[in-house]
């Protein structure tokens, strides 16, 4: 039987997970990532490079649902080894008063595993390093030309690459916080059929690829989504902007915490190597930028909050502070597929970060898609089932995250004071208040056994005994 081919557009966490999952299911996969930059030319070089901390980027929370999804790809041990197990977390006010506290022992009891945090660039590198050599092509600005038509005699999907692209297997861990980047000078196209054409560019600069399946994982401004659902509304501004950065380990250990104030919040999360991932949000108009730099903007907004907030801001390199307007899905899409195209992650269900589920849901999408799209499966039926399973679940997470996000934008000090009273009272009456928001989300389990379910006898240092 002919090996089926898949093109994944987008080299973020969802795209790389989908590529790896499809490869494990017997597909020939090509990942097209639009960004480019220097990277090691081999998986061994990649592993050596990822031992060095990335200068910029952000952390990513991996709740038990995402960990179990990665278990099905044989990545559970590696992921848990590179993540930090947060022993405790606090909800606080800007003056330092603690409103609520939880710990990962409670998460293990409630969801069957802890909530862990990794550096996003290191997770990207891990995923990219498990792909076949040559599967990842950087500098590939891909355009969906035809979604194709599944079924006997149906036409394949067609994708055009509008610029010369290089094949890599890896990431530099610093060039981009959210995408895998790299180049090694090769230009072959394993996993897809390529032809050269182009009316507006030299033939050598334009390729056209055909494939049995295209996965649109190209993020919140997805061109693939616009191509398959041109009338669907674009993601809308959620009402707040987010800042993110990573700083070296502080002199004194600090506990993971989230602090809510008028019109915004601050979060501090220790990473496995002692560095700190910090994030903040504020209810501001979209499209803004600081007149000087974003670190200075953070100092203006959060510099008087409790320690270690001002210390962490002062330790940040202004060049590494990321600022992004937060957007969320304006409406449920008609489907998660059309023709031979499947959409996943932010490309189809962008959500606010308030539940820490953006990356987790993309990982779920990828694993479910690959499980349904067996090499001998009816692709049309598999894609219809993908929509049936994923659309209601992910849109529920979108709505739940947005509700929490709206609470963080309240600016009235009397209203915020009332919010604090209610949260503190609820935390006393209902332990693990913060975890309740993940009920029905973090306890999700993929089809098939997972390490977290006790099917494997090993345990990493980062994995608590309650996992077993």
CSV table of C-alpha atoms in Angstrom, one decimal:
chain,number,residue,atom,x,y,z
A,1,UNK,CA,0.0,0.0,0.0
A,2,UNK,CA,1.3,3.5,-0.9
A,3,UNK,CA,2.5,5.5,2.1
A,4,UNK,CA,0.2,8.4,2.8
A,5,UNK,CA,1.7,11.9,2.8
A,6,UNK,CA,0.9,14.8,5.1
A,7,UNK,CA,2.0,18.4,5.1
A,8,UNK,CA,1.9,20.3,8.4
A,9,UNK,CA,1.8,24.1,8.0
A,10,UNK,CA,3.3,25.6,11.1
A,11,UNK,CA,6.2,24.5,13.4
A,12,UNK,CA,4.7,25.4,16.7
A,13,UNK,CA,3.9,23.0,19.5
A,14,UNK,CA,0.6,21.8,17.9
A,15,UNK,CA,2.2,21.4,14.5
A,16,UNK,CA,5.3,19.5,15.6
A,17,UNK,CA,3.1,17.2,17.9
A,18,UNK,CA,0.9,16.5,14.9
A,19,UNK,CA,3.8,15.7,12.7
A,20,UNK,CA,5.4,13.4,15.2
A,21,UNK,CA,2.0,11.7,15.9
A,22,UNK,CA,1.3,11.2,12.2
A,23,UNK,CA,4.9,9.9,11.6
A,24,UNK,CA,4.3,7.3,14.4
A,25,UNK,CA,1.2,6.2,12.6
A,26,UNK,CA,3.1,5.5,9.4
A,27,UNK,CA,2.5,8.8,7.5
A,28,UNK,CA,5.3,10.5,5.5
A,29,UNK,CA,5.3,14.0,7.0
A,30,UNK,CA,6.7,17.4,5.9
A,31,UNK,CA,6.5,20.4,8.3
A,32,UNK,CA,6.6,23.8,6.7
A,33,UNK,CA,7.6,26.6,9.1
A,34,UNK,CA,7.7,30.2,7.8
A,35,UNK,CA,10.4,31.6,10.1
A,36,UNK,CA,14.1,30.9,9.6
A,37,UNK,CA,17.3,31.1,11.5
A,38,UNK,CA,20.5,29.3,12.4
A,39,UNK,CA,20.0,25.8,13.9
A,40,UNK,CA,22.0,22.6,14.3
A,41,UNK,CA,21.9,20.4,11.3
A,42,UNK,CA,21.4,17.2,13.1
A,43,UNK,CA,19.3,15.8,16.0
A,44,UNK,CA,22.5,15.3,18.0
A,45,UNK,CA,23.5,18.9,17.5
A,46,UNK,CA,20.0,19.9,18.5
A,47,UNK,CA,20.2,18.0,21.8
A,48,UNK,CA,23.5,19.6,22.6
A,49,UNK,CA,22.2,23.0,21.9
A,50,UNK,CA,19.0,22.7,24.0
A,51,UNK,CA,21.2,22.0,27.0
A,52,UNK,CA,21.9,25.8,27.0
A,53,UNK,CA,19.1,28.0,28.4
A,54,UNK,CA,17.3,30.1,25.8
A,55,UNK,CA,17.7,33.8,26.3
A,56,UNK,CA,14.1,34.7,25.4
A,57,UNK,CA,10.7,33.1,25.1
A,58,UNK,CA,8.3,31.9,27.6
A,59,UNK,CA,7.2,29.0,29.7
A,60,UNK,CA,4.3,26.7,28.9
A,61,UNK,CA,2.1,24.9,31.4
A,62,UNK,CA,1.6,21.2,30.8
A,63,UNK,CA,-1.5,20.0,32.7
A,64,UNK,CA,-2.1,16.2,33.1
A,65,UNK,CA,-4.2,16.1,29.9
A,66,UNK,CA,-1.3,17.2,27.8
A,67,UNK,CA,1.2,15.0,29.6
A,68,UNK,CA,-1.0,12.0,28.9
A,69,UNK,CA,-1.4,12.9,25.3
A,70,UNK,CA,2.4,13.1,24.9
A,71,UNK,CA,2.7,9.8,26.7
A,72,UNK,CA,1.1,8.1,23.7
A,73,UNK,CA,4.0,9.3,21.6
A,74,UNK,CA,6.6,7.9,24.0
A,75,UNK,CA,7.6,11.4,25.2
A,76,UNK,CA,6.2,11.2,28.7
A,77,UNK,CA,9.5,10.5,30.5
A,78,UNK,CA,11.4,13.1,28.5
A,79,UNK,CA,8.8,15.8,29.0
A,80,UNK,CA,8.5,15.2,32.8
A,81,UNK,CA,12.3,15.2,33.1
A,82,UNK,CA,12.5,18.7,31.5
A,83,UNK,CA,9.6,20.2,33.4
A,84,UNK,CA,9.3,21.7,36.9
A,85,UNK,CA,7.0,20.2,39.4
A,86,UNK,CA,5.4,23.1,41.2
A,87,UNK,CA,5.1,22.0,44.8
A,88,UNK,CA,2.8,24.8,45.8
A,89,UNK,CA,1.1,27.8,44.2
A,90,UNK,CA,-0.5,30.9,45.7
A,91,UNK,CA,-3.1,33.5,44.7
A,92,UNK,CA,-2.2,36.9,46.1
A,93,UNK,CA,-3.0,40.6,46.1
A,94,UNK,CA,-0.6,43.3,45.0
A,95,UNK,CA,0.3,44.1,48.6
A,96,UNK,CA,1.3,40.5,49.2
A,97,UNK,CA,-1.8,39.2,51.1
A,98,UNK,CA,-2.4,35.5,50.2
A,99,UNK,CA,-6.0,34.7,49.2
A,100,UNK,CA,-5.6,31.0,48.4
A,101,UNK,CA,-3.1,28.2,48.2
A,102,UNK,CA,-2.9,24.9,46.4
A,103,UNK,CA,-0.2,22.3,45.6
A,104,UNK,CA,0.4,19.6,43.1
A,105,UNK,CA,-0.4,16.8,45.5
A,106,UNK,CA,-4.0,18.1,45.2
A,107,UNK,CA,-3.7,18.1,41.4
A,108,UNK,CA,-2.5,14.5,41.4
A,109,UNK,CA,-5.5,13.5,43.6
A,110,UNK,CA,-7.9,15.5,41.4
A,111,UNK,CA,-6.6,14.9,37.9
A,112,UNK,CA,-4.2,11.9,38.2
A,113,UNK,CA,-1.1,14.0,37.7
A,114,UNK,CA,0.6,17.3,38.5
A,115,UNK,CA,0.6,20.6,36.6
A,116,UNK,CA,4.1,21.1,35.3
A,117,UNK,CA,5.9,23.9,33.5
A,118,UNK,CA,8.6,23.8,30.8
A,119,UNK,CA,10.4,26.4,28.7
A,120,UNK,CA,8.5,26.6,25.4
A,121,UNK,CA,11.7,26.6,23.3
A,122,UNK,CA,13.0,23.4,25.0
A,123,UNK,CA,9.7,21.6,24.4
A,124,UNK,CA,9.8,22.7,20.7
A,125,UNK,CA,13.3,21.3,20.5
A,126,UNK,CA,12.3,18.0,22.0
A,127,UNK,CA,9.5,17.6,19.6
A,128,UNK,CA,11.6,18.6,16.6
A,129,UNK,CA,14.4,16.3,17.6
A,130,UNK,CA,12.2,13.3,17.4
A,131,UNK,CA,11.1,14.0,13.8
A,132,UNK,CA,12.8,12.1,10.9
A,133,UNK,CA,15.7,13.8,9.3
A,134,UNK,CA,14.6,16.4,6.8
A,135,UNK,CA,11.0,16.4,7.9
A,136,UNK,CA,11.1,20.1,9.1
A,137,UNK,CA,11.6,22.9,6.5
A,138,UNK,CA,12.2,26.4,7.8
A,139,UNK,CA,11.8,29.6,5.8
A,140,UNK,CA,8.8,28.0,4.1
A,141,UNK,CA,6.0,30.5,3.7
A,142,UNK,CA,3.2,28.1,2.7
A,143,UNK,CA,-0.1,28.9,1.1
A,144,UNK,CA,-3.0,26.4,0.8
A,145,UNK,CA,-3.9,26.4,-2.9
A,146,UNK,CA,-6.6,23.7,-2.9
A,147,UNK,CA,-8.0,21.8,0.2
A,148,UNK,CA,-8.5,18.7,-2.1
A,149,UNK,CA,-11.2,16.2,-1.8
A,150,UNK,CA,-11.0,12.9,0.2
A,151,UNK,CA,-12.4,9.6,-0.9
A,152,UNK,CA,-11.8,7.3,-3.8
A,153,UNK,CA,-10.6,9.2,-6.8
A,154,UNK,CA,-10.6,12.5,-4.8
A,155,UNK,CA,-8.0,15.1,-5.7
A,156,UNK,CA,-5.0,15.7,-3.3
A,157,UNK,CA,-4.6,18.9,-1.4
A,158,UNK,CA,-2.1,21.4,-2.9
A,159,UNK,CA,0.2,23.7,-1.0
A,160,UNK,CA,2.5,26.4,-2.6
A,161,UNK,CA,5.7,27.5,-0.9
A,162,UNK,CA,6.4,31.1,-2.0
A,163,UNK,CA,10.0,31.2,-1.0
A,164,UNK,CA,13.1,29.0,-1.0
A,165,UNK,CA,13.0,26.8,2.2
A,166,UNK,CA,15.6,24.7,4.0
A,167,UNK,CA,15.1,21.4,5.7
A,168,UNK,CA,16.1,21.1,9.3
A,169,UNK,CA,15.4,19.0,12.3
A,170,UNK,CA,15.7,21.3,15.3
A,171,UNK,CA,15.5,24.7,16.8
A,172,UNK,CA,17.9,27.3,18.0
A,173,UNK,CA,15.9,27.8,21.2
A,174,UNK,CA,16.3,31.6,21.0
A,175,UNK,CA,15.4,33.0,17.6
A,176,UNK,CA,11.7,32.6,18.3
A,177,UNK,CA,9.7,32.0,21.4
A,178,UNK,CA,6.9,30.2,19.7
A,179,UNK,CA,8.2,28.5,16.5
A,180,UNK,CA,10.9,26.2,15.6
A,181,UNK,CA,13.5,27.8,13.3
A,182,UNK,CA,16.5,26.7,11.5
A,183,UNK,CA,18.3,25.9,8.2
A,184,UNK,CA,20.9,23.5,7.0
A,185,UNK,CA,21.0,24.3,3.4
A,186,UNK,CA,19.1,21.4,2.0
A,187,UNK,CA,16.0,21.7,-0.2
A,188,UNK,CA,14.5,18.3,-0.7
A,189,UNK,CA,10.8,17.6,0.0
A,190,UNK,CA,10.4,14.2,1.7
A,191,UNK,CA,6.8,13.3,2.5
A,192,UNK,CA,5.1,15.2,-0.3
A,193,UNK,CA,5.2,15.5,-4.1
A,194,UNK,CA,6.8,18.7,-5.3
A,195,UNK,CA,6.5,20.6,-8.6
A,196,UNK,CA,7.9,24.0,-9.5
A,197,UNK,CA,5.9,26.8,-11.0
A,198,UNK,CA,5.3,30.5,-10.6
A,199,UNK,CA,4.1,33.4,-12.7
A,200,UNK,CA,5.4,36.1,-10.4
A,201,UNK,CA,8.7,34.5,-9.2
A,202,UNK,CA,11.5,32.4,-10.6
A,203,UNK,CA,10.7,28.7,-10.8
A,204,UNK,CA,13.5,27.9,-8.3
A,205,UNK,CA,11.7,30.1,-5.7
A,206,UNK,CA,8.3,28.6,-5.9
A,207,UNK,CA,7.3,25.0,-5.2
A,208,UNK,CA,4.0,23.3,-5.2
A,209,UNK,CA,3.4,20.3,-3.0
A,210,UNK,CA,0.6,17.8,-3.0
A,211,UNK,CA,-0.4,15.6,-0.1
A,212,UNK,CA,-3.1,13.3,1.2
A,213,UNK,CA,-3.6,15.5,4.3
A,214,UNK,CA,-2.8,19.1,5.2
A,215,UNK,CA,-2.7,20.1,8.8
A,216,UNK,CA,-3.2,23.8,9.4
A,217,UNK,CA,-1.3,24.6,12.6
A,218,UNK,CA,-0.2,28.2,11.6
A,219,UNK,CA,-1.4,30.0,14.7
A,220,UNK,CA,-3.9,32.7,15.6
A,221,UNK,CA,-3.6,34.6,12.3
A,222,UNK,CA,-4.0,31.3,10.4
A,223,UNK,CA,-4.0,31.8,6.6
A,224,UNK,CA,-5.1,28.1,6.3
A,225,UNK,CA,-8.2,28.9,8.3
A,226,UNK,CA,-9.0,31.9,6.1
A,227,UNK,CA,-8.6,29.8,3.0
A,228,UNK,CA,-10.9,27.0,4.1
A,229,UNK,CA,-13.5,29.2,5.9
A,230,UNK,CA,-13.2,32.6,4.2
A,231,UNK,CA,-16.3,34.0,5.8
A,232,UNK,CA,-15.5,33.0,9.4
A,233,UNK,CA,-14.9,35.9,11.8
A,234,UNK,CA,-11.3,36.5,12.8
A,235,UNK,CA,-10.3,36.1,16.4
A,236,UNK,CA,-11.2,39.1,18.5
A,237,UNK,CA,-9.3,41.1,21.1
A,238,UNK,CA,-10.0,39.6,24.5
A,239,UNK,CA,-9.7,43.0,26.3
A,240,UNK,CA,-6.1,42.6,27.6
A,241,UNK,CA,-2.5,42.4,26.6
A,242,UNK,CA,0.1,40.0,27.9
A,243,UNK,CA,3.8,40.3,28.7
A,244,UNK,CA,6.2,37.3,29.1
A,245,UNK,CA,9.8,36.8,29.9
A,246,UNK,CA,12.3,34.5,31.5
A,247,UNK,CA,15.1,35.6,33.9
A,248,UNK,CA,18.0,33.8,35.6
A,249,UNK,CA,17.5,32.2,39.0
A,250,UNK,CA,17.0,34.8,41.8
A,251,UNK,CA,19.2,34.9,44.9
A,252,UNK,CA,16.3,33.6,47.0
A,253,UNK,CA,13.8,30.9,46.0
A,254,UNK,CA,10.3,32.1,45.2
A,255,UNK,CA,7.0,30.2,45.3
A,256,UNK,CA,4.8,30.0,42.2
A,257,UNK,CA,2.1,32.6,42.5
A,258,UNK,CA,-0.5,34.6,40.6
A,259,UNK,CA,-1.3,38.1,41.9
A,260,UNK,CA,-4.5,39.8,40.9
A,261,UNK,CA,-4.9,43.6,41.0
A,262,UNK,CA,-7.1,46.3,39.4
A,263,UNK,CA,-7.1,45.7,35.7
A,264,UNK,CA,-4.4,43.1,35.5
A,265,UNK,CA,-2.4,40.3,37.0
A,266,UNK,CA,1.1,39.0,37.6
A,267,UNK,CA,2.4,35.5,37.5
A,268,UNK,CA,5.7,34.0,38.7
A,269,UNK,CA,6.6,30.4,37.9
A,270,UNK,CA,9.9,28.7,38.7
A,271,UNK,CA,11.4,26.6,35.8
A,272,UNK,CA,13.3,23.3,36.3
A,273,UNK,CA,16.8,24.9,36.2
A,274,UNK,CA,15.9,27.6,38.7
A,275,UNK,CA,15.1,30.3,36.2
A,276,UNK,CA,11.8,32.2,36.6
A,277,UNK,CA,9.1,32.5,34.0
A,278,UNK,CA,7.1,35.6,34.6
A,279,UNK,CA,4.0,36.8,32.9
A,280,UNK,CA,1.6,39.7,33.3
A,281,UNK,CA,-1.6,41.0,31.7
A,282,UNK,CA,-3.3,44.4,31.7
A,283,UNK,CA,-6.6,45.7,30.4
A,284,UNK,CA,-5.3,48.2,27.8
A,285,UNK,CA,-6.3,49.1,24.2
A,286,UNK,CA,-5.0,46.7,21.6
A,287,UNK,CA,-2.0,47.5,19.4
A,288,UNK,CA,-0.1,49.5,22.1
A,289,UNK,CA,3.6,49.6,22.5
A,290,UNK,CA,5.7,51.3,25.2
A,291,UNK,CA,7.4,54.5,24.1
A,292,UNK,CA,10.7,53.3,25.7
A,293,UNK,CA,10.7,49.6,26.2
A,294,UNK,CA,8.4,46.9,27.6
A,295,UNK,CA,10.4,46.3,30.8
A,296,UNK,CA,9.9,50.0,31.6
A,297,UNK,CA,6.2,49.6,31.0
A,298,UNK,CA,6.1,46.6,33.4
A,299,UNK,CA,7.9,48.7,36.0
A,300,UNK,CA,5.3,51.4,35.7
A,301,UNK,CA,2.4,49.0,36.0
A,302,UNK,CA,3.8,46.4,38.5
A,303,UNK,CA,6.9,48.0,40.1
A,304,UNK,CA,5.2,48.7,43.4
A,305,UNK,CA,3.6,45.2,43.8
A,306,UNK,CA,4.9,42.8,46.4
A,307,UNK,CA,8.3,41.1,46.1
A,308,UNK,CA,9.7,39.4,44.1
A,309,UNK,CA,7.7,41.2,41.3
A,310,UNK,CA,9.8,44.4,41.1
A,311,UNK,CA,13.1,42.4,41.4
A,312,UNK,CA,12.1,40.1,38.5
A,313,UNK,CA,11.2,43.0,36.3
A,314,UNK,CA,14.6,44.7,37.1
A,315,UNK,CA,16.4,41.5,36.2
A,316,UNK,CA,14.8,41.2,32.8
A,317,UNK,CA,16.7,42.1,29.6
A,318,UNK,CA,14.3,44.5,27.8
A,319,UNK,CA,15.1,42.8,24.5
A,320,UNK,CA,13.6,39.5,25.8
A,321,UNK,CA,10.3,40.8,27.1
A,322,UNK,CA,7.5,39.7,24.8
A,323,UNK,CA,4.3,41.6,24.4
A,324,UNK,CA,1.2,40.3,22.6
A,325,UNK,CA,-2.4,41.3,22.5
A,326,UNK,CA,-4.5,38.4,23.7
A,327,UNK,CA,-7.2,37.2,21.2
A,328,UNK,CA,-9.9,34.6,21.5
A,329,UNK,CA,-12.2,32.8,19.1
A,330,UNK,CA,-15.1,35.1,18.1
A,331,UNK,CA,-17.4,32.2,17.2
A,332,UNK,CA,-17.2,28.4,16.8
A,333,UNK,CA,-15.9,27.4,13.4
A,334,UNK,CA,-18.2,25.5,11.0
A,335,UNK,CA,-15.9,22.5,11.4
A,336,UNK,CA,-12.3,21.6,12.2
A,337,UNK,CA,-11.8,20.3,8.7
A,338,UNK,CA,-12.6,20.8,5.0
A,339,UNK,CA,-11.6,18.6,2.2
A,340,UNK,CA,-8.3,17.1,3.1
A,341,UNK,CA,-7.4,19.8,5.5
A,342,UNK,CA,-7.6,19.6,9.3
A,343,UNK,CA,-7.1,22.7,11.6
A,344,UNK,CA,-5.7,22.5,15.1
A,345,UNK,CA,-4.6,24.7,18.0
A,346,UNK,CA,-4.7,28.5,17.8
A,347,UNK,CA,-5.5,28.2,14.1
A,348,UNK,CA,-9.0,27.0,15.0
A,349,UNK,CA,-9.7,27.6,18.7
A,350,UNK,CA,-7.6,30.5,20.0
A,351,UNK,CA,-8.2,31.1,23.7
A,352,UNK,CA,-7.0,33.3,26.5
A,353,UNK,CA,-4.2,32.0,28.6
A,354,UNK,CA,-6.1,32.0,31.9
A,355,UNK,CA,-6.5,28.2,32.1
A,356,UNK,CA,-3.1,27.5,30.7
A,357,UNK,CA,-4.7,25.3,28.1
A,358,UNK,CA,-3.7,26.8,24.7
A,359,UNK,CA,-0.8,24.5,24.1
A,360,UNK,CA,-2.4,21.6,26.0
A,361,UNK,CA,-5.5,21.6,23.7
A,362,UNK,CA,-3.2,21.8,20.6
A,363,UNK,CA,-1.4,18.8,21.8
A,364,UNK,CA,-4.7,17.0,22.4
A,365,UNK,CA,-5.8,17.9,18.9
A,366,UNK,CA,-2.7,16.5,17.3
A,367,UNK,CA,-2.8,13.2,19.1
A,368,UNK,CA,-6.5,12.7,18.4
A,369,UNK,CA,-6.1,13.5,14.8
A,370,UNK,CA,-3.3,11.0,14.3
A,371,UNK,CA,-5.2,8.3,16.2
A,372,UNK,CA,-8.2,8.8,13.9
A,373,UNK,CA,-6.2,9.0,10.7
A,374,UNK,CA,-4.7,5.5,10.6
A,375,UNK,CA,-3.0,4.8,7.3
A,376,UNK,CA,-5.8,2.5,6.2
A,377,UNK,CA,-8.6,4.7,7.6
A,378,UNK,CA,-11.3,6.4,5.5
A,379,UNK,CA,-9.9,9.9,5.6
A,380,UNK,CA,-13.2,11.7,5.1
A,381,UNK,CA,-14.7,9.7,8.0
A,382,UNK,CA,-11.7,10.3,10.2
A,383,UNK,CA,-11.8,14.1,9.7
A,384,UNK,CA,-15.5,14.2,10.3
A,385,UNK,CA,-14.9,12.4,13.6
A,386,UNK,CA,-12.0,14.7,14.4
A,387,UNK,CA,-14.5,17.7,14.2
A,388,UNK,CA,-17.1,15.8,16.2
A,389,UNK,CA,-14.7,15.1,19.1
A,390,UNK,CA,-12.7,18.3,19.2
A,391,UNK,CA,-15.0,21.1,18.3
A,392,UNK,CA,-17.3,21.0,21.4
A,393,UNK,CA,-14.5,20.3,23.8
A,394,UNK,CA,-12.2,23.0,22.7
A,395,UNK,CA,-14.9,25.6,22.4
A,396,UNK,CA,-16.0,24.9,26.0
A,397,UNK,CA,-12.4,25.5,27.1
A,398,UNK,CA,-12.4,28.7,25.1
A,399,UNK,CA,-15.5,30.0,26.9
A,400,UNK,CA,-14.3,29.0,30.3
A,401,UNK,CA,-10.9,30.6,29.8
A,402,UNK,CA,-12.5,33.8,28.6
A,403,UNK,CA,-14.8,34.0,31.6
A,404,UNK,CA,-11.8,33.9,33.9
A,405,UNK,CA,-10.0,36.5,31.7
A,406,UNK,CA,-12.8,38.9,32.1
A,407,UNK,CA,-12.5,38.8,35.9
A,408,UNK,CA,-8.9,39.9,35.6
A,409,UNK,CA,-9.9,43.1,33.7
A,410,UNK,CA,-12.0,44.6,36.5
A,411,UNK,CA,-10.5,48.0,37.4
A,412,UNK,CA,-12.8,49.4,40.0
A,413,UNK,CA,-11.0,49.2,43.4
A,414,UNK,CA,-14.2,48.6,45.4
A,415,UNK,CA,-15.2,45.9,43.0
A,416,UNK,CA,-11.7,44.3,43.1
A,417,UNK,CA,-11.9,44.4,46.9
A,418,UNK,CA,-15.2,42.5,46.8
A,419,UNK,CA,-13.7,40.1,44.4
A,420,UNK,CA,-10.8,39.4,46.8
A,421,UNK,CA,-13.2,38.9,49.7
A,422,UNK,CA,-15.3,36.4,47.7
A,423,UNK,CA,-12.2,34.5,46.4
A,424,UNK,CA,-10.7,34.2,49.9
A,425,UNK,CA,-14.0,33.0,51.4
A,426,UNK,CA,-14.5,30.5,48.6
A,427,UNK,CA,-11.0,29.2,49.1
A,428,UNK,CA,-11.6,28.6,52.8
A,429,UNK,CA,-14.9,26.8,52.1
A,430,UNK,CA,-13.7,25.0,48.9
A,431,UNK,CA,-10.1,23.9,49.0
A,432,UNK,CA,-8.1,23.8,45.7
A,433,UNK,CA,-10.2,26.6,44.3
A,434,UNK,CA,-7.7,27.2,41.5
A,435,UNK,CA,-7.9,23.6,40.4
A,436,UNK,CA,-11.7,23.5,40.2
A,437,UNK,CA,-11.5,25.6,37.0
A,438,UNK,CA,-9.7,22.6,35.3
A,439,UNK,CA,-12.4,20.1,36.2
A,440,UNK,CA,-13.4,18.2,33.0
A,441,UNK,CA,-10.3,19.5,31.3
A,442,UNK,CA,-7.1,18.3,33.0
A,443,UNK,CA,-8.6,14.9,33.7
A,444,UNK,CA,-9.0,14.1,30.0
A,445,UNK,CA,-7.4,10.9,28.8
A,446,UNK,CA,-6.5,9.9,25.2
A,447,UNK,CA,-7.4,6.6,23.7
A,448,UNK,CA,-4.8,4.0,24.7
A,449,UNK,CA,-2.6,3.5,27.7
A,450,UNK,CA,-0.4,6.3,29.1
A,451,UNK,CA,2.6,6.4,31.5
A,452,UNK,CA,0.7,8.5,33.9
A,453,UNK,CA,-1.9,5.7,34.2
A,454,UNK,CA,0.7,3.4,35.6
A,455,UNK,CA,1.6,1.4,32.5
A,456,UNK,CA,5.3,2.1,32.8
A,457,UNK,CA,7.4,1.3,35.8
A,458,UNK,CA,9.9,4.2,35.5
A,459,UNK,CA,9.6,7.5,37.3
A,460,UNK,CA,11.7,10.6,36.7
A,461,UNK,CA,12.9,12.9,39.5
A,462,UNK,CA,10.4,15.5,38.3
A,463,UNK,CA,7.5,13.1,38.6
A,464,UNK,CA,5.9,12.7,42.0
A,465,UNK,CA,5.3,9.3,43.5
A,466,UNK,CA,1.5,9.8,43.4
A,467,UNK,CA,1.8,9.3,39.6
A,468,UNK,CA,2.5,5.6,40.0
